[in-house]
Coordinates of N, CA and C in Angstrom, one line a residue:
M1 N 67.1 -32.8 -7.4 CA 66.7 -31.8 -8.4 C 65.1 -31.7 -8.3
A2 N 64.6 -30.5 -8.1 CA 63.1 -30.3 -8.1 C 62.8 -29.7 -9.5
K3 N 61.6 -30.1 -10.0 CA 61.2 -29.6 -11.3 C 59.7 -29.3 -11.3
A4 N 59.3 -28.2 -11.9 CA 57.9 -27.8 -12.1 C 57.6 -27.9 -13.5
M5 N 56.5 -28.7 -13.9 CA 56.2 -28.8 -15.3 C 54.7 -28.6 -15.5
W6 N 54.4 -27.9 -16.6 CA 53.0 -27.7 -16.9 C 52.9 -27.6 -18.5
N7 N 51.8 -28.3 -19.0 CA 51.5 -28.3 -20.4 C 52.8 -28.8 -21.2
G8 N 53.5 -29.8 -20.7 CA 54.6 -30.4 -21.4 C 55.9 -29.6 -21.3
Q9 N 55.9 -28.5 -20.6 CA 57.2 -27.7 -20.5 C 57.7 -27.6 -19.1
T10 N 59.0 -27.6 -18.9 CA 59.6 -27.3 -17.6 C 59.5 -25.8 -17.4
V11 N 58.8 -25.4 -16.3 CA 58.7 -24.0 -16.0 C 59.7 -23.6 -14.9
A12 N 60.2 -24.5 -14.2 CA 61.3 -24.2 -13.1 C 62.0 -25.5 -12.8
E13 N 63.3 -25.3 -12.5 CA 64.1 -26.5 -12.1 C 65.3 -26.0 -11.3
S14 N 65.4 -26.7 -10.1 CA 66.5 -26.2 -9.2 C 66.9 -27.3 -8.2
E15 N 68.2 -27.3 -7.8 CA 68.7 -28.2 -6.8 C 68.5 -27.7 -5.4
T16 N 68.2 -26.4 -5.3 CA 68.0 -25.7 -4.0 C 66.6 -25.1 -4.0
T17 N 65.8 -25.6 -3.1 CA 64.4 -25.1 -3.0 C 64.1 -24.9 -1.5
E18 N 63.0 -24.2 -1.2 CA 62.5 -24.1 0.1 C 61.2 -24.8 0.2
M19 N 60.9 -25.4 1.3 CA 59.6 -26.1 1.4 C 58.9 -25.5 2.7
I20 N 57.6 -25.0 2.4 CA 56.8 -24.5 3.5 C 55.4 -25.1 3.3
E21 N 54.8 -25.7 4.3 CA 53.5 -26.2 4.3 C 53.2 -27.1 3.1
G22 N 54.2 -27.9 2.7 CA 54.1 -28.9 1.6 C 54.3 -28.3 0.2
N23 N 54.6 -27.0 0.1 CA 54.8 -26.3 -1.1 C 56.3 -26.1 -1.4
I24 N 56.7 -26.4 -2.6 CA 58.1 -26.2 -2.9 C 58.3 -24.8 -3.6
Y25 N 59.1 -24.0 -3.0 CA 59.4 -22.7 -3.6 C 60.7 -22.7 -4.3
F26 N 60.7 -22.3 -5.6 CA 61.9 -22.3 -6.4 C 62.6 -20.9 -6.4
P27 N 63.9 -20.8 -6.3 CA 64.5 -19.5 -6.4 C 64.1 -18.9 -7.7
E28 N 63.8 -17.6 -7.7 CA 63.2 -16.9 -8.8 C 64.1 -17.0 -10.1
E29 N 65.4 -17.1 -9.9 CA 66.3 -17.2 -11.0 C 66.3 -18.5 -11.7
T30 N 65.6 -19.5 -11.1 CA 65.5 -20.9 -11.7 C 64.2 -21.1 -12.4
V31 N 63.3 -20.0 -12.4 CA 62.0 -20.1 -13.0 C 62.1 -19.4 -14.4
K32 N 61.6 -20.1 -15.4 CA 61.6 -19.6 -16.8 C 60.6 -18.5 -16.9
R33 N 61.1 -17.2 -16.8 CA 60.2 -16.1 -16.8 C 59.4 -15.9 -18.1
E34 N 59.8 -16.5 -19.2 CA 59.0 -16.3 -20.4 C 57.7 -17.0 -20.3
F35 N 57.5 -17.9 -19.3 CA 56.2 -18.5 -19.1 C 55.3 -17.8 -18.1
L36 N 55.8 -16.7 -17.5 CA 55.0 -16.0 -16.5 C 54.4 -14.7 -17.0
R37 N 53.1 -14.5 -16.6 CA 52.4 -13.2 -16.9 C 51.9 -12.7 -15.6
S38 N 52.1 -11.4 -15.4 CA 51.6 -10.8 -14.2 C 50.1 -11.0 -14.0
S39 N 49.7 -11.1 -12.8 CA 48.3 -11.2 -12.4 C 48.0 -10.1 -11.4
S40 N 46.7 -9.7 -11.4 CA 46.3 -8.7 -10.4 C 45.9 -9.4 -9.1
T41 N 45.9 -10.7 -9.0 CA 45.4 -11.4 -7.9 C 46.5 -11.3 -6.7
S42 N 45.9 -11.2 -5.5 CA 46.8 -11.3 -4.3 C 46.0 -12.0 -3.2
S43 N 46.7 -12.4 -2.2 CA 46.1 -13.1 -1.1 C 46.9 -12.8 0.1
S44 N 46.4 -13.1 1.3 CA 47.1 -12.7 2.5 C 47.2 -14.0 3.4
C45 N 48.4 -14.2 4.0 CA 48.6 -15.2 5.0 C 49.0 -14.6 6.3
P46 N 48.4 -15.0 7.4 CA 48.7 -14.3 8.7 C 50.2 -14.3 9.1
W47 N 50.9 -15.4 8.7 CA 52.3 -15.5 9.1 C 53.3 -15.3 8.0
K48 N 52.9 -15.4 6.7 CA 53.8 -15.3 5.6 C 53.7 -13.9 5.0
G49 N 52.5 -13.3 5.0 CA 52.3 -11.9 4.5 C 51.5 -11.9 3.2
Q50 N 51.7 -10.9 2.4 CA 50.9 -10.7 1.2 C 51.5 -11.5 0.0
A51 N 50.7 -12.3 -0.6 CA 51.2 -13.1 -1.8 C 50.7 -12.4 -3.1
R52 N 51.5 -12.5 -4.1 CA 51.1 -12.0 -5.5 C 51.2 -13.2 -6.4
Y53 N 50.5 -13.1 -7.5 CA 50.4 -14.3 -8.4 C 50.9 -14.0 -9.8
F54 N 51.2 -15.1 -10.5 CA 51.5 -15.1 -11.9 C 50.5 -16.1 -12.6
T55 N 50.2 -15.8 -13.9 CA 49.5 -16.7 -14.7 C 50.5 -17.4 -15.6
L56 N 50.5 -18.7 -15.7 CA 51.4 -19.4 -16.7 C 50.8 -19.4 -18.1
L57 N 51.6 -19.1 -19.0 CA 51.3 -19.1 -20.4 C 52.3 -20.0 -21.2
V58 N 51.8 -21.2 -21.6 CA 52.7 -22.2 -22.2 C 52.0 -22.7 -23.5
D59 N 52.7 -22.5 -24.6 CA 52.2 -22.9 -25.9 C 50.7 -22.5 -26.1
G60 N 50.4 -21.2 -25.8 CA 49.1 -20.7 -26.0 C 48.1 -21.0 -25.0
Q61 N 48.4 -21.9 -24.0 CA 47.5 -22.3 -23.0 C 47.8 -21.5 -21.7
E62 N 46.7 -21.0 -21.1 CA 46.8 -20.2 -19.8 C 46.4 -21.0 -18.6
N63 N 47.2 -20.9 -17.5 CA 46.8 -21.4 -16.3 C 46.8 -20.3 -15.3
P64 N 45.6 -19.7 -15.1 CA 45.5 -18.4 -14.3 C 46.0 -18.6 -12.8
D65 N 46.8 -17.7 -12.4 CA 47.2 -17.6 -11.0 C 47.9 -18.9 -10.5
A66 N 48.6 -19.6 -11.4 CA 49.2 -20.9 -11.1 C 50.5 -20.8 -10.3
A67 N 51.1 -19.6 -10.2 CA 52.3 -19.4 -9.5 C 52.1 -18.2 -8.5
W68 N 52.8 -18.3 -7.4 CA 52.7 -17.2 -6.4 C 54.0 -17.0 -5.7
Y69 N 54.2 -15.8 -5.1 CA 55.4 -15.4 -4.4 C 55.0 -14.4 -3.4
Y70 N 55.9 -14.2 -2.5 CA 55.8 -13.2 -1.4 C 56.9 -12.1 -1.6
P71 N 56.5 -11.0 -2.2 CA 57.5 -9.9 -2.5 C 58.2 -9.4 -1.2
D72 N 57.4 -9.3 -0.1 CA 57.9 -8.8 1.2 C 57.4 -9.7 2.3
P73 N 57.9 -10.9 2.4 CA 57.4 -11.9 3.4 C 57.6 -11.4 4.9
K74 N 56.8 -11.8 5.7 CA 57.0 -11.5 7.2 C 58.2 -12.3 7.6
P75 N 58.8 -11.9 8.8 CA 60.0 -12.5 9.3 C 60.0 -14.0 9.4
A76 N 58.8 -14.6 9.8 CA 58.7 -16.0 9.9 C 58.9 -16.8 8.6
A77 N 58.7 -16.1 7.5 CA 58.8 -16.7 6.2 C 59.8 -16.1 5.3
R78 N 60.8 -15.5 5.9 CA 61.8 -14.7 5.1 C 62.6 -15.6 4.1
Q79 N 62.6 -16.9 4.4 CA 63.4 -17.8 3.5 C 62.7 -18.0 2.1
V80 N 61.5 -17.5 1.9 CA 60.8 -17.6 0.6 C 60.9 -16.3 -0.2
K81 N 61.6 -15.3 0.4 CA 61.8 -14.1 -0.4 C 62.6 -14.5 -1.7
H82 N 62.2 -13.9 -2.8 CA 62.8 -14.2 -4.1 C 62.6 -15.7 -4.5
H83 N 61.5 -16.3 -4.1 CA 61.2 -17.6 -4.5 C 59.7 -17.6 -5.1
I84 N 59.5 -18.6 -5.9 CA 58.1 -18.8 -6.6 C 57.7 -20.2 -6.4
A85 N 56.4 -20.4 -6.0 CA 55.8 -21.7 -5.9 C 54.7 -21.9 -6.9
F86 N 54.3 -23.1 -7.1 CA 53.3 -23.4 -8.2 C 52.2 -24.3 -7.6
W87 N 51.0 -24.3 -8.2 CA 49.9 -25.1 -7.9 C 49.0 -25.2 -9.2
R88 N 47.7 -25.6 -9.0 CA 46.7 -25.6 -10.1 C 47.2 -26.5 -11.3
G89 N 47.6 -27.7 -11.0 CA 47.9 -28.6 -12.0 C 49.3 -28.6 -12.5
V90 N 50.2 -27.8 -11.9 CA 51.6 -27.8 -12.2 C 52.2 -29.0 -11.5
E91 N 52.8 -29.9 -12.2 CA 53.4 -31.1 -11.6 C 54.8 -30.8 -11.0
I92 N 54.9 -31.1 -9.8 CA 56.2 -30.9 -9.1 C 56.8 -32.2 -8.8
T93 N 58.1 -32.4 -9.3 CA 58.8 -33.7 -8.9 C 60.1 -33.3 -8.3
K94 N 60.5 -34.2 -7.4 CA 61.8 -34.0 -6.7 C 62.7 -35.2 -6.8

């Protein structure tokens, strides 16, 4: 079971995840959407495609752009479609 925690709350938990470049991607249905806020931030990866971000909001604390996803990943990264990954102090345990 993989778990993502931030500010004392579990923000995602799943038995099935995808791992790419050391990052664990959680199926989007296992992420607690009440903690996500849309962000205007995006970035580009040459082989995964265009990433979009979410800001985490937990108990009044914000963690800007702490989650990301690939809405339309390139073929080499198709396994992360409908998955969300975390960073910036989000603790991932497996």
